[in-house]
PDB file of C-alpha atoms in Angstrom:
ATOM      1  CA  MET A 702      -7.774   2.667  21.346  1.00  0.00           C
ATOM      2  CA  VAL A 703      -4.993   5.175  20.804  1.00  0.00           C
ATOM      3  CA  THR A 704      -4.949   8.444  22.730  1.00  0.00           C
ATOM      4  CA  LEU A 705      -2.572  11.189  21.627  1.00  0.00           C
ATOM      5  CA  ASN A 706      -2.607  14.152  23.968  1.00  0.00           C
ATOM      6  CA  LYS A 707       0.707  15.572  22.854  1.00  0.00           C
ATOM      7  CA  ILE A 708       1.897  15.410  19.268  1.00  0.00           C
ATOM      8  CA  TYR A 709       5.531  16.341  19.726  1.00  0.00           C
ATOM      9  CA  THR A 710       7.638  14.424  22.218  1.00  0.00           C
ATOM     10  CA  ARG A 711      11.178  15.532  21.343  1.00  0.00           C
ATOM     11  CA  THR A 712      12.256  11.877  21.619  1.00  0.00           C
ATOM     12  CA  GLY A 713      13.117  11.784  17.912  1.00  0.00           C
ATOM     13  CA  ASP A 714      15.305  14.877  17.914  1.00  0.00           C
ATOM     14  CA  GLY A 715      18.447  12.730  18.022  1.00  0.00           C
ATOM     15  CA  GLY A 716      17.530  10.831  14.845  1.00  0.00           C
ATOM     16  CA  GLU A 717      15.926   7.798  16.478  1.00  0.00           C
ATOM     17  CA  THR A 718      12.340   6.599  16.729  1.00  0.00           C
ATOM     18  CA  ALA A 719      10.531   3.890  18.660  1.00  0.00           C
ATOM     19  CA  LEU A 720       9.235   0.700  17.113  1.00  0.00           C
ATOM     20  CA  GLY A 721       5.972  -0.809  18.310  1.00  0.00           C
ATOM     21  CA  THR A 722       7.978  -2.723  20.910  1.00  0.00           C
ATOM     22  CA  GLY A 723       9.451   0.479  22.346  1.00  0.00           C
ATOM     23  CA  ALA A 724      12.920  -0.372  21.013  1.00  0.00           C
ATOM     24  CA  ARG A 725      14.748   2.679  19.652  1.00  0.00           C
ATOM     25  CA  VAL A 726      16.159   2.524  16.113  1.00  0.00           C
ATOM     26  CA  PRO A 727      17.627   5.070  13.700  1.00  0.00           C
ATOM     27  CA  LYS A 728      14.970   6.838  11.631  1.00  0.00           C
ATOM     28  CA  PHE A 729      16.799   5.678   8.489  1.00  0.00           C
ATOM     29  CA  SER A 730      16.500   1.981   9.390  1.00  0.00           C
ATOM     30  CA  CYS A 731      15.002  -0.252   6.737  1.00  0.00           C
ATOM     31  CA  ARG A 732      12.060  -1.111   9.002  1.00  0.00           C
ATOM     32  CA  VAL A 733      11.185   2.563   9.536  1.00  0.00           C
ATOM     33  CA  GLU A 734      11.616   3.195   5.812  1.00  0.00           C
ATOM     34  CA  ALA A 735       9.223   0.294   5.120  1.00  0.00           C
ATOM     35  CA  TYR A 736       6.370   1.428   7.326  1.00  0.00           C
ATOM     36  CA  GLY A 737       7.030   5.072   6.459  1.00  0.00           C
ATOM     37  CA  THR A 738       6.554   4.280   2.784  1.00  0.00           C
ATOM     38  CA  VAL A 739       3.353   2.385   3.592  1.00  0.00           C
ATOM     39  CA  ASP A 740       2.195   5.590   5.300  1.00  0.00           C
ATOM     40  CA  GLU A 741       3.065   7.456   2.097  1.00  0.00           C
ATOM     41  CA  VAL A 742       0.896   5.015   0.117  1.00  0.00           C
ATOM     42  CA  ASN A 743      -1.928   5.795   2.520  1.00  0.00           C
ATOM     43  CA  ALA A 744      -1.543   9.524   1.872  1.00  0.00           C
ATOM     44  CA  THR A 745      -1.698   8.970  -1.899  1.00  0.00           C
ATOM     45  CA  VAL A 746      -4.881   6.942  -1.411  1.00  0.00           C
ATOM     46  CA  SER A 747      -6.441   9.918   0.361  1.00  0.00           C
ATOM     47  CA  VAL A 748      -5.849  12.048  -2.737  1.00  0.00           C
ATOM     48  CA  ALA A 749      -7.382   9.377  -4.989  1.00  0.00           C
ATOM     49  CA  ARG A 750     -10.405   9.218  -2.678  1.00  0.00           C
ATOM     50  CA  SER A 751     -11.044  12.904  -3.256  1.00  0.00           C
ATOM     51  CA  HIS A 752     -11.875  11.967  -6.891  1.00  0.00           C
ATOM     52  CA  ALA A 753     -13.745   8.701  -6.211  1.00  0.00           C
ATOM     53  CA  GLN A 754     -17.465   8.045  -6.150  1.00  0.00           C
ATOM     54  CA  ALA A 755     -19.275   6.292  -3.283  1.00  0.00           C
ATOM     55  CA  GLU A 756     -18.484   2.592  -3.903  1.00  0.00           C
ATOM     56  CA  LEU A 757     -14.843   3.098  -4.845  1.00  0.00           C
ATOM     57  CA  ASP A 758     -14.425   5.640  -2.044  1.00  0.00           C
ATOM     58  CA  ALA A 759     -15.676   3.061   0.473  1.00  0.00           C
ATOM     59  CA  THR A 760     -13.268   0.448  -0.896  1.00  0.00           C
ATOM     60  CA  LEU A 761     -10.363   2.897  -0.759  1.00  0.00           C
ATOM     61  CA  SER A 762     -11.342   3.725   2.828  1.00  0.00           C
ATOM     62  CA  ARG A 763     -11.082   0.022   3.701  1.00  0.00           C
ATOM     63  CA  ILE A 764      -7.685  -0.124   1.983  1.00  0.00           C
ATOM     64  CA  GLN A 765      -6.517   2.848   4.050  1.00  0.00           C
ATOM     65  CA  ASN A 766      -7.459   0.954   7.201  1.00  0.00           C
ATOM     66  CA  ASP A 767      -5.599  -2.123   5.911  1.00  0.00           C
ATOM     67  CA  LEU A 768      -2.562   0.084   5.287  1.00  0.00           C
ATOM     68  CA  PHE A 769      -2.618   1.172   8.932  1.00  0.00           C
ATOM     69  CA  ASP A 770      -2.788  -2.531   9.856  1.00  0.00           C
ATOM     70  CA  LEU A 771       0.222  -3.092   7.613  1.00  0.00           C
ATOM     71  CA  GLY A 772       2.135  -0.235   9.243  1.00  0.00           C
ATOM     72  CA  ALA A 773       1.338  -1.716  12.657  1.00  0.00           C
ATOM     73  CA  ASP A 774       2.544  -5.107  11.412  1.00  0.00           C
ATOM     74  CA  LEU A 775       5.820  -3.687  10.129  1.00  0.00           C
ATOM     75  CA  CYS A 776       6.598  -1.600  13.226  1.00  0.00           C
ATOM     76  CA  VAL A 777       6.700  -4.749  15.413  1.00  0.00           C
ATOM     77  CA  PRO A 778       9.492  -7.119  14.352  1.00  0.00           C
ATOM     78  CA  ASN A 779       8.366 -10.692  13.654  1.00  0.00           C
ATOM     79  CA  GLU A 780      10.932 -12.215  15.984  1.00  0.00           C
ATOM     80  CA  VAL A 781       9.197 -10.640  18.986  1.00  0.00           C
ATOM     81  CA  THR A 782       7.823 -13.421  21.169  1.00  0.00           C
ATOM     82  CA  GLU A 783       4.640 -12.523  22.932  1.00  0.00           C
ATOM     83  CA  SER A 784       3.438 -13.945  26.224  1.00  0.00           C
ATOM     84  CA  GLU A 785      -0.056 -15.268  26.722  1.00  0.00           C
ATOM     85  CA  THR A 786      -0.880 -12.229  28.863  1.00  0.00           C
ATOM     86  CA  LYS A 787       0.161  -9.740  26.174  1.00  0.00           C
ATOM     87  CA  PRO A 788      -2.035  -9.238  23.098  1.00  0.00           C
ATOM     88  CA  SER A 789      -0.602 -10.481  19.825  1.00  0.00           C
ATOM     89  CA  ALA A 790       0.920  -7.979  17.427  1.00  0.00           C
ATOM     90  CA  LEU A 791      -1.439  -6.875  14.681  1.00  0.00           C
ATOM     91  CA  ARG A 792      -0.493  -8.711  11.480  1.00  0.00           C
ATOM     92  CA  ILE A 793      -1.775  -8.688   7.926  1.00  0.00           C
ATOM     93  CA  VAL A 794      -3.632 -11.958   7.340  1.00  0.00           C
ATOM     94  CA  ALA A 795      -4.381 -14.060   4.275  1.00  0.00           C
ATOM     95  CA  VAL A 796      -8.035 -12.962   4.060  1.00  0.00           C
ATOM     96  CA  GLN A 797      -6.884  -9.397   3.388  1.00  0.00           C
ATOM     97  CA  VAL A 798      -4.849 -10.659   0.429  1.00  0.00           C
ATOM     98  CA  THR A 799      -7.610 -12.897  -0.955  1.00  0.00           C
ATOM     99  CA  ARG A 800     -10.135 -10.047  -0.695  1.00  0.00           C
ATOM    100  CA  LEU A 801      -7.887  -7.931  -2.947  1.00  0.00           C
ATOM    101  CA  GLU A 802      -7.600 -10.848  -5.392  1.00  0.00           C
ATOM    102  CA  ALA A 803     -11.390 -11.238  -5.547  1.00  0.00           C
ATOM    103  CA  GLU A 804     -11.816  -7.512  -6.142  1.00  0.00           C
ATOM    104  CA  ILE A 805      -9.162  -7.529  -8.881  1.00  0.00           C
ATOM    105  CA  ASP A 806     -10.926 -10.443 -10.601  1.00  0.00           C
ATOM    106  CA  ALA A 807     -14.321  -8.695 -10.363  1.00  0.00           C
ATOM    107  CA  MET A 808     -12.946  -5.431 -11.806  1.00  0.00           C
ATOM    108  CA  ASN A 809     -10.993  -7.253 -14.498  1.00  0.00           C
ATOM    109  CA  ASP A 810     -14.187  -8.925 -15.730  1.00  0.00           C
ATOM    110  CA  HIS A 811     -15.283  -5.487 -17.025  1.00  0.00           C
ATOM    111  CA  LEU A 812     -12.066  -4.823 -18.975  1.00  0.00           C
ATOM    112  CA  GLN A 813     -10.850  -5.824 -22.393  1.00  0.00           C
ATOM    113  CA  PRO A 814      -7.431  -7.511 -22.436  1.00  0.00           C
ATOM    114  CA  LEU A 815      -4.511  -5.137 -22.870  1.00  0.00           C
ATOM    115  CA  THR A 816      -2.834  -5.016 -26.269  1.00  0.00           C
ATOM    116  CA  SER A 817      -0.113  -2.602 -25.147  1.00  0.00           C
ATOM    117  CA  PHE A 818       1.402  -1.286 -21.975  1.00  0.00           C
ATOM    118  CA  ILE A 819      -0.469   1.743 -20.733  1.00  0.00           C
ATOM    119  CA  LEU A 820       0.884   5.064 -19.598  1.00  0.00           C
ATOM    120  CA  PRO A 821      -0.268   6.523 -16.290  1.00  0.00           C
ATOM    121  CA  GLY A 822      -2.945   9.064 -17.079  1.00  0.00           C
ATOM    122  CA  GLY A 823      -6.384   9.558 -18.462  1.00  0.00           C
ATOM    123  CA  SER A 824      -8.801  10.774 -15.812  1.00  0.00           C
ATOM    124  CA  ALA A 825      -7.662  12.510 -12.639  1.00  0.00           C
ATOM    125  CA  LEU A 826      -8.808   9.509 -10.595  1.00  0.00           C
ATOM    126  CA  SER A 827      -6.902   7.094 -12.816  1.00  0.00           C
ATOM    127  CA  SER A 828      -3.759   9.233 -12.586  1.00  0.00           C
ATOM    128  CA  HIS A 829      -3.940   9.256  -8.790  1.00  0.00           C
ATOM    129  CA  LEU A 830      -4.537   5.499  -8.677  1.00  0.00           C
ATOM    130  CA  HIS A 831      -1.414   5.008 -10.812  1.00  0.00           C
ATOM    131  CA  LEU A 832       0.514   7.118  -8.304  1.00  0.00           C
ATOM    132  CA  CYS A 833      -0.852   4.866  -5.538  1.00  0.00           C
ATOM    133  CA  ARG A 834       0.361   1.869  -7.576  1.00  0.00           C
ATOM    134  CA  THR A 835       3.898   3.158  -8.032  1.00  0.00           C
ATOM    135  CA  VAL A 836       4.345   4.174  -4.390  1.00  0.00           C
ATOM    136  CA  THR A 837       2.972   0.755  -3.392  1.00  0.00           C
ATOM    137  CA  ARG A 838       5.582  -0.906  -5.609  1.00  0.00           C
ATOM    138  CA  ARG A 839       8.291   1.121  -3.868  1.00  0.00           C
ATOM    139  CA  ALA A 840       6.914   0.072  -0.475  1.00  0.00           C
ATOM    140  CA  GLU A 841       6.958  -3.546  -1.643  1.00  0.00           C
ATOM    141  CA  ARG A 842      10.610  -3.277  -2.697  1.00  0.00           C
ATOM    142  CA  ILE A 843      11.559  -1.811   0.680  1.00  0.00           C
ATOM    143  CA  VAL A 844       9.642  -4.489   2.605  1.00  0.00           C
ATOM    144  CA  ILE A 845      11.359  -7.186   0.518  1.00  0.00           C
ATOM    145  CA  GLU A 846      14.698  -5.568   1.323  1.00  0.00           C
ATOM    146  CA  LEU A 847      13.745  -5.607   5.019  1.00  0.00           C
ATOM    147  CA  ALA A 848      12.813  -9.305   4.681  1.00  0.00           C
ATOM    148  CA  SER A 849      16.349  -9.995   3.421  1.00  0.00           C
ATOM    149  CA  ILE A 850      17.703  -8.560   6.693  1.00  0.00           C
ATOM    150  CA  GLU A 851      15.198  -9.810   9.285  1.00  0.00           C
ATOM    151  CA  PRO A 852      11.948 -11.777   9.400  1.00  0.00           C
ATOM    152  CA  VAL A 853       8.840 -10.124   7.926  1.00  0.00           C
ATOM    153  CA  ASN A 854       5.283 -11.405   7.837  1.00  0.00           C
ATOM    154  CA  PRO A 855       4.988 -13.058   4.368  1.00  0.00           C
ATOM    155  CA  ALA A 856       1.357 -11.910   4.118  1.00  0.00           C
ATOM    156  CA  ALA A 857       2.580  -8.302   4.311  1.00  0.00           C
ATOM    157  CA  ILE A 858       4.626  -8.766   1.140  1.00  0.00           C
ATOM    158  CA  LYS A 859       1.751 -10.532  -0.629  1.00  0.00           C
ATOM    159  CA  TYR A 860      -0.642  -7.762   0.404  1.00  0.00           C
ATOM    160  CA  LEU A 861       1.566  -5.064  -1.134  1.00  0.00           C
ATOM    161  CA  ASN A 862       2.030  -7.090  -4.311  1.00  0.00           C
ATOM    162  CA  ARG A 863      -1.727  -7.572  -4.761  1.00  0.00           C
ATOM    163  CA  LEU A 864      -2.468  -3.986  -3.764  1.00  0.00           C
ATOM    164  CA  SER A 865      -0.309  -2.586  -6.554  1.00  0.00           C
ATOM    165  CA  ASP A 866      -2.160  -4.863  -8.999  1.00  0.00           C
ATOM    166  CA  TRP A 867      -5.468  -3.684  -7.486  1.00  0.00           C
ATOM    167  CA  PHE A 868      -4.510  -0.048  -8.090  1.00  0.00           C
ATOM    168  CA  PHE A 869      -3.535  -0.858 -11.701  1.00  0.00           C
ATOM    169  CA  VAL A 870      -6.875  -2.481 -12.474  1.00  0.00           C
ATOM    170  CA  ALA A 871      -8.820   0.210 -10.583  1.00  0.00           C
ATOM    171  CA  ALA A 872      -6.992   2.869 -12.623  1.00  0.00           C
ATOM    172  CA  ARG A 873      -8.168   1.168 -15.804  1.00  0.00           C
ATOM    173  CA  ILE A 874     -11.745   1.040 -14.472  1.00  0.00           C
ATOM    174  CA  ALA A 875     -11.478   4.770 -13.686  1.00  0.00           C
ATOM    175  CA  ASN A 876     -10.567   5.360 -17.341  1.00  0.00           C
ATOM    176  CA  ASP A 877     -14.067   4.441 -18.560  1.00  0.00           C
ATOM    177  CA  GLN A 878     -13.381   0.732 -18.025  1.00  0.00           C
ATOM    178  CA  GLY A 879     -10.146   0.945 -19.983  1.00  0.00           C
ATOM    179  CA  ARG A 880     -11.591   2.746 -23.016  1.00  0.00           C
ATOM    180  CA  GLU A 881      -9.722   5.942 -22.071  1.00  0.00           C
ATOM    181  CA  ASP A 882      -6.413   4.256 -21.186  1.00  0.00           C
ATOM    182  CA  VAL A 883      -3.381   6.000 -22.641  1.00  0.00           C
ATOM    183  CA  LEU A 884      -1.486   3.381 -24.633  1.00  0.00           C
ATOM    184  CA  TRP A 885       2.283   3.322 -24.889  1.00  0.00           C
ATOM    185  CA  THR A 886       3.629   3.642 -28.416  1.00  0.00           C
ATOM    186  CA  PRO A 887       7.175   2.241 -28.370  1.00  0.00           C
ATOM    187  CA  GLY A 888       9.662   4.589 -30.009  1.00  0.00           C
ATOM    188  CA  ALA A 889       6.961   7.145 -30.888  1.00  0.00           C
ATOM    189  CA  ASN A 890       9.248  10.133 -30.451  1.00  0.00           C
ATOM    190  CA  ARG A 891      12.390   8.915 -32.195  1.00  0.00           C
TER     191      ARG A 891
END
C-alpha cells in the first residue's frame, strides 16, 4: 500500500526525478517520458469514463488500473536484478494482453466491416475514446523508442498496441455499433 503524507518534496526542483529503484534521472529522460505519457492516457480514460455507462465504465476502470501497473512496470528498468528477499517489480503480463484481445474480438462481433477509414468523432464518448487511442499510440511510440535504448518488458509494448486497438473498436461501439461512424471521404474538400 502506498502512503503519501506530503505531496511536494522539492526533490524534483533541479529537473530530476526518482525511478522506482530510487535512481535519479532527468525528467526529460525517455523512461520518464514513457511512463508520463501512460499517465496521460490514464487521464484521458477518466474523461471517457464520464460519458460511459455501467459495463463500459467498469471495463475502463480496469484499464485504468492496468495503466497504473504499466506505469509501475516502466518506472523500474528491466535490467534491475532483484534478490529473493525483495519483491519482484510489478510487470505487465501476457494475460492482460490476451484479455484485451478477447474483448476486442467480442466487440468486433457486433460491428460491420469497415469500408473506409473513419474520422474521430460521432458521439462524445466515441470522440473521447479516439483521444484515448491516439495518446495510447504516442505512448507506444515512446516505449518502443525506450526499448531501442534499454531493455523494456515486451508485454508492455504488446499491451499498448492492443489497447489502442481496443479504444478504436470501443469508439465504434460507442457510435451506435458503428452506424454513426464518421467516414473519411478522400479529397472531399479539393
